[in-house]
Short mmCIF file of C-alpha atoms and ligand atoms in Angstrom, two decimals:
data_model
loop_
_atom_site.label_atom_id
_atom_site.label_comp_id
_atom_site.label_asym_id
_atom_site.label_seq_id
_atom_site.Cartn_x
_atom_site.Cartn_y
_atom_site.Cartn_z
CA MET A 282 -17.03 186.99 -12.22
CA ASP A 283 -13.87 187.87 -10.26
CA GLU A 284 -10.97 189.70 -11.87
CA PHE A 285 -8.13 187.48 -13.17
CA ILE A 286 -5.00 187.81 -15.29
CA THR A 287 -3.50 184.76 -16.98
CA ARG A 288 0.17 184.28 -17.73
CA PRO A 289 1.58 183.45 -21.17
CA SER A 290 1.78 179.82 -22.21
CA PRO A 291 4.32 178.04 -24.43
CA ARG A 292 3.58 176.77 -27.90
CA ILE A 293 2.59 173.16 -27.42
CA ALA A 294 3.83 170.64 -29.98
CA PHE A 295 2.25 167.26 -29.36
CA GLY A 296 2.62 164.02 -31.28
CA SER A 297 4.17 160.60 -31.36
CA GLY A 298 7.66 161.05 -32.82
CA MET A 299 7.54 164.85 -32.34
CA LEU A 300 11.17 164.76 -31.17
CA ALA A 301 12.17 164.53 -34.86
CA LYS A 302 10.93 168.12 -35.29
CA LEU A 303 13.21 169.50 -32.56
CA PRO A 304 15.52 171.25 -35.08
CA GLU A 305 12.55 173.25 -36.44
CA PHE A 306 11.78 174.56 -32.98
CA VAL A 307 15.42 175.38 -32.28
CA ARG A 308 15.46 177.45 -35.46
CA ASP A 309 12.09 179.03 -34.66
CA VAL A 310 13.45 180.43 -31.39
CA GLY A 311 16.40 181.86 -33.30
CA SER A 312 19.04 179.57 -31.82
CA VAL A 313 22.13 178.16 -33.51
CA ARG A 314 23.91 176.77 -30.46
CA PRO A 315 21.60 175.27 -27.83
CA LEU A 316 22.55 173.63 -24.55
CA LEU A 317 20.72 170.38 -23.91
CA VAL A 318 20.24 169.89 -20.15
CA THR A 319 19.44 166.34 -19.03
CA ASP A 320 20.45 163.48 -16.73
CA LYS A 321 22.27 160.17 -17.07
CA GLY A 322 19.00 158.18 -17.03
CA ILE A 323 17.78 159.95 -20.16
CA ARG A 324 21.13 159.26 -21.79
CA SER A 325 20.92 155.53 -21.00
CA ALA A 326 17.27 155.40 -22.17
CA GLY A 327 18.57 156.47 -25.61
CA HIS A 328 16.53 159.70 -25.74
CA LEU A 329 19.58 161.94 -25.63
CA ASP A 330 21.21 160.16 -28.59
CA ARG A 331 18.00 160.50 -30.62
CA ALA A 332 17.81 164.21 -29.89
CA LEU A 333 21.49 164.68 -30.73
CA SER A 334 21.18 162.78 -33.98
CA VAL A 335 18.22 164.84 -35.27
CA LEU A 336 20.03 168.05 -34.32
CA LYS A 337 23.24 166.86 -35.98
CA GLU A 338 21.40 165.91 -39.16
CA ALA A 339 19.98 169.43 -39.26
CA GLY A 340 23.47 170.88 -38.83
CA ILE A 341 22.81 172.32 -35.38
CA GLU A 342 25.77 172.30 -33.02
CA VAL A 343 24.62 171.38 -29.53
CA SER A 344 26.35 171.23 -26.14
CA VAL A 345 25.21 168.70 -23.53
CA PHE A 346 25.06 169.02 -19.75
CA ASP A 347 23.93 165.60 -18.50
CA ASP A 348 24.70 166.03 -14.81
CA VAL A 349 21.24 167.06 -13.59
CA GLN A 350 20.58 165.93 -10.00
CA GLU A 351 17.20 165.08 -8.55
CA ASN A 352 15.69 168.06 -6.68
CA PRO A 353 18.45 170.40 -7.91
CA THR A 354 20.06 172.79 -5.45
CA ASN A 355 21.59 176.18 -6.13
CA ALA A 356 25.00 174.45 -6.39
CA CYS A 357 23.70 172.07 -9.11
CA ILE A 358 22.33 175.01 -11.07
CA PHE A 359 25.61 176.84 -10.64
CA ALA A 360 27.56 173.89 -12.11
CA CYS A 361 25.26 173.96 -15.16
CA MET A 362 25.69 177.73 -15.46
CA ARG A 363 29.50 177.49 -15.50
CA PHE A 364 29.26 174.85 -18.25
CA ALA A 365 26.80 176.98 -20.23
CA ALA A 366 28.98 180.10 -19.95
CA GLU A 367 32.02 178.22 -21.24
CA ALA A 368 30.07 176.65 -24.12
CA GLY A 369 28.77 180.02 -25.38
CA ILE A 370 25.21 178.84 -25.89
CA ASP A 371 22.21 180.82 -27.09
CA SER A 372 19.22 178.70 -25.93
CA PHE A 373 18.28 175.88 -23.55
CA ILE A 374 16.66 172.52 -24.19
CA GLY A 375 15.54 170.84 -20.96
CA MET A 376 14.91 167.13 -21.54
CA GLY A 377 13.76 164.82 -18.75
CA GLY A 378 11.61 165.06 -15.64
CA GLY A 379 10.93 168.15 -13.54
CA SER A 380 14.55 168.27 -12.31
CA SER A 381 16.00 168.64 -15.83
CA MET A 382 13.53 171.37 -16.74
CA ASP A 383 14.09 173.14 -13.41
CA THR A 384 17.87 172.99 -13.90
CA ALA A 385 17.58 174.45 -17.41
CA LYS A 386 15.25 177.21 -16.21
CA GLY A 387 17.40 177.94 -13.15
CA CYS A 388 20.55 178.04 -15.27
CA ASN A 389 18.83 180.52 -17.58
CA PHE A 390 18.30 182.88 -14.60
CA LEU A 391 21.94 182.69 -13.45
CA LEU A 392 23.52 182.88 -16.90
CA THR A 393 21.55 185.89 -18.07
CA ASN A 394 20.91 187.79 -14.83
CA GLY A 395 23.74 186.65 -12.48
CA GLY A 396 23.59 186.10 -8.72
CA GLU A 397 22.21 183.03 -6.96
CA MET A 398 18.86 181.28 -7.17
CA LYS A 399 17.63 182.78 -3.91
CA ASP A 400 17.77 186.21 -5.59
CA TYR A 401 14.90 185.02 -7.81
CA HIS A 402 12.74 183.45 -5.10
CA GLY A 403 9.23 184.71 -5.85
CA TYR A 404 8.13 186.06 -9.19
CA GLY A 405 9.45 188.56 -11.74
CA LYS A 406 12.85 189.33 -10.24
CA ALA A 407 14.96 188.91 -13.40
CA ASP A 408 15.53 192.36 -14.92
CA LYS A 409 17.49 191.37 -18.02
CA PRO A 410 16.25 189.33 -20.99
CA MET A 411 16.63 185.55 -20.76
CA LEU A 412 17.47 182.96 -23.44
CA PRO A 413 14.82 180.91 -25.24
CA PHE A 414 13.94 177.57 -23.64
CA ILE A 415 12.47 174.41 -25.18
CA ALA A 416 11.02 171.92 -22.69
CA ILE A 417 10.86 168.19 -23.50
CA PRO A 418 9.27 166.24 -20.64
CA THR A 419 9.92 162.49 -20.41
CA THR A 420 7.60 161.95 -17.45
CA SER A 421 3.94 162.96 -17.14
CA GLY A 422 3.66 164.79 -13.88
CA THR A 423 5.09 168.12 -12.83
CA GLY A 424 3.75 170.20 -15.72
CA SER A 425 6.99 172.18 -15.45
CA GLU A 426 7.05 172.38 -19.26
CA CYS A 427 4.11 174.80 -19.04
CA GLN A 428 5.19 176.79 -15.98
CA SER A 429 7.35 179.86 -15.51
CA TYR A 430 8.73 178.66 -12.17
CA ALA A 431 11.93 176.73 -11.46
CA LEU A 432 11.82 174.75 -8.22
CA VAL A 433 15.28 174.88 -6.68
CA SER A 434 16.38 173.65 -3.23
CA ASP A 435 18.41 175.84 -0.91
CA ASP A 436 21.93 174.31 -0.53
CA ALA A 437 21.89 174.44 3.28
CA THR A 438 18.26 173.99 4.30
CA HIS A 439 17.01 171.99 1.28
CA VAL A 440 13.82 174.05 1.45
CA LYS A 441 12.38 174.36 -2.04
CA MET A 442 12.28 177.85 -3.51
CA ALA A 443 9.88 178.64 -6.33
CA CYS A 444 11.74 181.06 -8.63
CA GLY A 445 9.46 182.41 -11.33
CA ASP A 446 9.51 184.88 -14.17
CA ALA A 447 7.49 185.20 -17.37
CA LYS A 448 10.82 185.15 -19.26
CA ALA A 449 11.67 181.71 -17.78
CA LEU A 450 8.68 180.08 -19.44
CA ALA A 451 9.43 177.63 -22.24
CA SER A 452 8.89 178.98 -25.77
CA VAL A 453 7.93 175.48 -26.83
CA ALA A 454 6.71 172.46 -24.84
CA LEU A 455 7.56 169.48 -27.05
CA LEU A 456 5.34 166.57 -26.00
CA ASP A 457 6.27 163.24 -27.54
CA PRO A 458 4.48 160.34 -25.81
CA GLU A 459 7.09 157.91 -27.12
CA LEU A 460 9.53 159.48 -24.66
CA THR A 461 7.45 158.57 -21.61
CA ALA A 462 7.54 154.82 -22.40
CA SER A 463 10.93 154.54 -20.71
CA GLN A 464 9.91 155.86 -17.30
CA PRO A 465 9.90 153.23 -14.56
CA HIS A 466 6.44 151.93 -13.62
CA ARG A 467 6.51 153.46 -10.14
CA VAL A 468 7.61 156.84 -11.51
CA ALA A 469 4.73 156.75 -14.02
CA ILE A 470 2.27 156.03 -11.18
CA LEU A 471 3.55 158.67 -8.77
CA THR A 472 3.98 161.43 -11.34
CA GLY A 473 0.57 160.53 -12.81
CA LEU A 474 -1.16 160.80 -9.43
CA ASP A 475 0.61 164.11 -8.78
CA ALA A 476 -0.63 165.45 -12.12
CA MET A 477 -4.18 164.29 -11.29
CA ALA A 478 -3.91 166.11 -7.96
CA HIS A 479 -2.88 169.23 -9.93
CA ALA A 480 -6.06 168.92 -12.00
CA VAL A 481 -8.27 168.43 -8.93
CA GLU A 482 -6.69 171.13 -6.77
CA THR A 483 -6.63 173.78 -9.50
CA ALA A 484 -10.28 172.94 -10.31
CA VAL A 485 -11.52 174.10 -6.90
CA CYS A 486 -8.86 176.55 -5.69
CA ARG A 487 -9.92 180.11 -4.94
CA PRO A 488 -8.12 181.76 -7.91
CA ARG A 489 -9.82 179.38 -10.41
CA ASN A 490 -11.06 181.29 -13.43
CA PRO A 491 -12.63 180.59 -16.83
CA ILE A 492 -9.23 179.83 -18.41
CA SER A 493 -7.82 177.62 -15.65
CA LYS A 494 -11.13 175.75 -15.44
CA ILE A 495 -10.86 174.67 -19.08
CA HIS A 496 -7.35 173.35 -18.46
CA SER A 497 -8.20 171.60 -15.17
CA MET A 498 -11.26 169.93 -16.61
CA GLU A 499 -9.64 168.57 -19.76
CA ALA A 500 -6.59 167.49 -17.77
CA PHE A 501 -8.80 165.50 -15.41
CA ARG A 502 -10.91 164.02 -18.21
CA LEU A 503 -7.87 162.78 -20.14
CA MET A 504 -5.98 161.38 -17.16
CA ALA A 505 -9.03 159.81 -15.46
CA SER A 506 -9.47 157.58 -18.51
CA SER A 507 -5.87 156.31 -18.39
CA ILE A 508 -4.53 156.35 -14.82
CA GLU A 509 -5.93 152.88 -14.06
CA SER A 510 -4.00 151.41 -17.01
CA VAL A 511 -0.87 153.21 -15.85
CA ILE A 512 -1.25 151.67 -12.39
CA ALA A 513 -2.01 148.22 -13.83
CA GLY A 514 1.17 148.46 -15.90
CA ASP A 515 -0.54 148.03 -19.26
CA ALA A 516 -0.58 151.64 -20.48
CA GLN A 517 -0.69 151.90 -24.28
CA LEU A 518 0.36 154.82 -26.45
CA LEU A 519 -3.10 156.43 -26.07
CA ASP A 520 -2.82 156.21 -22.26
CA ARG A 521 0.64 157.72 -22.29
CA SER A 522 -0.63 160.47 -24.61
CA ASN A 523 -3.56 161.20 -22.27
CA MET A 524 -1.27 161.35 -19.25
CA GLN A 525 1.32 163.53 -20.97
CA MET A 526 -1.22 165.97 -22.38
CA GLY A 527 -3.16 165.94 -19.10
CA ALA A 528 -0.05 166.72 -17.06
CA ALA A 529 0.82 169.64 -19.37
CA LEU A 530 -2.75 171.02 -19.20
CA ALA A 531 -2.71 170.70 -15.41
CA GLY A 532 0.59 172.63 -15.49
CA LEU A 533 -1.15 175.39 -17.46
CA ALA A 534 -3.97 175.36 -14.90
CA ILE A 535 -1.47 175.88 -12.06
CA GLU A 536 0.17 178.70 -14.03
CA SER A 537 -3.11 180.61 -14.25
CA SER A 538 -4.59 179.63 -10.85
CA MET A 539 -3.05 177.74 -7.91
CA LEU A 540 -3.03 174.54 -5.85
CA GLY A 541 -4.51 173.78 -2.44
CA ALA A 542 -4.42 171.86 0.83
CA ALA A 543 -3.30 168.49 -0.59
CA HIS A 544 -0.04 170.07 -1.73
CA ALA A 545 0.27 172.10 1.48
CA SER A 546 -0.18 169.00 3.65
CA ALA A 547 1.99 166.78 1.42
CA ASN A 548 5.14 168.88 1.58
CA PRO A 549 5.72 168.33 5.35
CA LEU A 550 5.47 164.55 4.72
CA THR A 551 8.27 164.87 2.18
CA ALA A 552 10.32 166.99 4.60
CA TYR A 553 9.86 164.72 7.67
CA TYR A 554 9.63 161.22 6.19
CA ASP A 555 11.40 161.66 2.85
CA VAL A 556 8.27 160.61 0.96
CA THR A 557 8.26 161.21 -2.81
CA HIS A 558 6.15 164.24 -3.74
CA GLY A 559 3.59 162.30 -5.80
CA HIS A 560 3.16 159.69 -3.06
CA ALA A 561 2.64 162.33 -0.36
CA VAL A 562 0.14 164.28 -2.46
CA ALA A 563 -1.77 161.12 -3.43
CA ILE A 564 -2.34 159.95 0.14
CA MET A 565 -3.52 163.40 1.32
CA LEU A 566 -5.79 164.19 -1.64
CA PRO A 567 -8.84 162.02 -0.71
CA HIS A 568 -8.99 163.60 2.76
CA VAL A 569 -8.76 167.09 1.29
CA ILE A 570 -11.56 166.30 -1.18
CA ARG A 571 -13.85 165.11 1.67
CA PHE A 572 -12.92 168.15 3.75
CA ASN A 573 -13.63 170.54 0.86
CA ARG A 574 -17.07 169.05 0.19
CA ASN A 575 -18.39 171.37 2.89
CA ASN A 576 -17.76 174.17 0.43
CA ALA A 577 -20.81 174.07 -1.85
CA ALA A 578 -19.02 175.36 -4.95
CA ALA A 579 -16.12 172.93 -4.55
CA ASN A 580 -18.53 170.06 -3.99
CA GLU A 581 -20.38 170.94 -7.16
CA ILE A 582 -17.13 170.93 -9.13
CA TYR A 583 -16.08 167.54 -7.72
CA GLN A 584 -19.48 166.14 -8.65
CA SER A 585 -19.24 167.51 -12.17
CA TYR A 586 -15.81 165.80 -12.55
CA GLU A 587 -17.04 162.46 -11.26
CA LYS A 588 -18.75 161.72 -14.55
CA TRP A 589 -15.32 161.11 -16.10
CA ILE A 590 -14.33 158.48 -13.56
CA PRO A 591 -14.36 155.08 -15.30
CA GLY A 592 -17.34 153.02 -14.18
CA ASN A 593 -19.44 156.03 -13.25
CA GLU A 594 -21.92 155.18 -15.99
CA GLN A 595 -23.05 152.16 -13.96
CA GLU A 596 -23.02 153.62 -10.45
CA ASN A 597 -22.06 156.86 -8.77
CA VAL A 598 -18.36 156.80 -7.95
CA ASP A 599 -17.20 159.18 -5.23
CA MET A 600 -14.00 160.96 -6.26
CA ALA A 601 -12.29 160.57 -2.86
CA ASP A 602 -13.15 156.85 -2.73
CA TRP A 603 -11.87 156.43 -6.27
CA PHE A 604 -8.52 158.03 -5.42
CA GLU A 605 -8.26 155.69 -2.43
CA SER A 606 -8.89 152.71 -4.69
CA LEU A 607 -6.10 153.96 -6.99
CA ILE A 608 -3.74 154.32 -4.02
CA ASP A 609 -4.55 150.76 -2.93
CA ALA A 610 -4.15 149.39 -6.45
CA ALA A 611 -0.77 151.13 -6.67
CA GLY A 612 0.25 149.63 -3.32
CA LEU A 613 1.30 152.98 -1.87
CA SER A 614 2.29 152.87 1.81
CA ASN A 615 -0.13 154.56 4.16
CA LEU A 616 0.73 157.43 6.47
CA SER A 617 1.65 155.32 9.50
CA ALA A 618 3.74 152.92 7.41
CA LEU A 619 5.65 155.98 6.25
CA GLY A 620 6.59 156.66 9.87
CA ALA A 621 3.92 159.14 11.00
CA ALA A 622 2.30 158.76 14.44
CA GLU A 623 -0.50 160.61 16.24
CA SER A 624 2.13 162.48 18.22
CA ASP A 625 3.43 164.02 14.95
CA VAL A 626 0.08 165.50 13.90
CA SER A 627 0.58 168.84 15.62
CA LYS A 628 4.07 169.51 14.17
CA LEU A 629 2.99 168.36 10.70
CA ALA A 630 0.00 170.70 10.82
CA GLU A 631 2.19 173.57 11.93
CA ALA A 632 4.54 172.95 9.01
CA ALA A 633 1.57 172.74 6.62
CA THR A 634 0.29 176.15 7.73
CA GLN A 635 3.60 177.60 6.47
CA GLN A 636 2.97 176.28 2.96
CA TRP A 637 1.94 178.96 0.50
CA THR A 638 -0.42 176.74 -1.50
CA GLY A 639 -2.75 176.13 1.48
CA ARG A 640 -4.11 179.65 1.40
CA PHE A 641 -5.68 179.04 -2.01
CA ASN A 642 -7.71 176.06 -0.83
CA PRO A 643 -11.47 176.66 -1.22
CA ARG A 644 -12.02 176.06 2.52
CA THR A 645 -9.77 177.96 4.93
CA VAL A 646 -7.13 175.67 6.41
CA GLY A 647 -5.25 176.53 9.60
CA GLN A 648 -3.58 174.51 12.37
CA GLU A 649 -6.81 172.85 13.49
CA GLU A 650 -7.97 171.92 9.99
CA PHE A 651 -4.59 170.48 8.99
CA GLU A 652 -4.58 168.42 12.20
CA GLU A 653 -8.00 167.12 11.18
CA LEU A 654 -6.68 166.19 7.71
CA TYR A 655 -3.64 164.31 9.06
CA GLN A 656 -5.81 162.66 11.68
CA SER A 657 -8.22 161.35 9.08
CA ALA A 658 -5.30 160.14 6.95
CA LEU A 659 -4.00 158.20 9.98
CA GLU A 660 -7.46 156.78 10.73
CA ARG A 661 -7.96 155.50 7.20
CA ILE A 662 -4.87 153.46 7.72
CA ALA A 663 -6.34 151.92 10.86
CA GLU A 664 -9.39 150.83 8.84
CA SER A 665 -7.36 149.36 6.02
CA ALA A 666 -4.76 147.69 8.28
FE1 LIG B 1 2.53 168.40 -7.36
#
């Protein structure tokens, strides 16, 4: 067995209606004046009011920053930090999707350690203590509630920086599946497919280890049983619970291992064609699975996961084919419909080689291999057109 070191994980509080227990967790982290960081969508969904009312009932004075932007930049984080400094807060509650949690985490860096987000690009660059953080996800996707990284975009280049520190990790991940009922259908599909890709990529990546394997496997098992209902638009509370728990477990798997070539090849699609992260990852994943099958250990893991794919009791379902059927059922545009052409393959592959996550893929991926992956993604489109 290879050497490995896991990172700490938050307390996980799961349950329908768990939001009502928020005051207990605020007290547990020793806070009397939290800042709740969220966006306008969460306010209009009514989640913010519910959180505020349970805190008020418990006599906890809370400040609210509801100006979170999608894919927050350093400037967005700075605005939150100025607000937090003026409000004199002593903890953060990040409520919403990945952007709200990233803004809360990023703000924690700037408020407690100063400087700009780029100073924290990488891992472990905050010298001073940070404030406690409670994460409340309202989508089931990023797994940010279980990760010590804030993803923040550079103001000028919009390149995403991963800024991590053990102190930035949430003390509590509060998972209440009632909160994910409000997410738009398309968001539920794309974040769900992204979370499934997290489970699959962490399962086979080179730094996989006994702890990450447990998380990847259970994440896949839970989400495989519910993603079809999510796509069909008839997800029930159990499906939303499976997706929410699965996304959090996949987040824990990333925290103690890594991702792979589907994420490395997806990011250039987002950069060049403005494709949503989950969409880009979903359309690359089947090609990466087929490519990785040449690695015996990865192939064995994929096969062991296939037993959880619905319908596999009757006949053998291939994981890559299954993901393609999910993409079709979800009506996701293919690579050429997104604007990619054969002439783009070389530049996309070059950009993919710059992505950190690619180096953890079980099979080595360089320029030639990424070209092969994009090429096969383009060819699949020709078949399905
Ligand atoms: Fe992802």
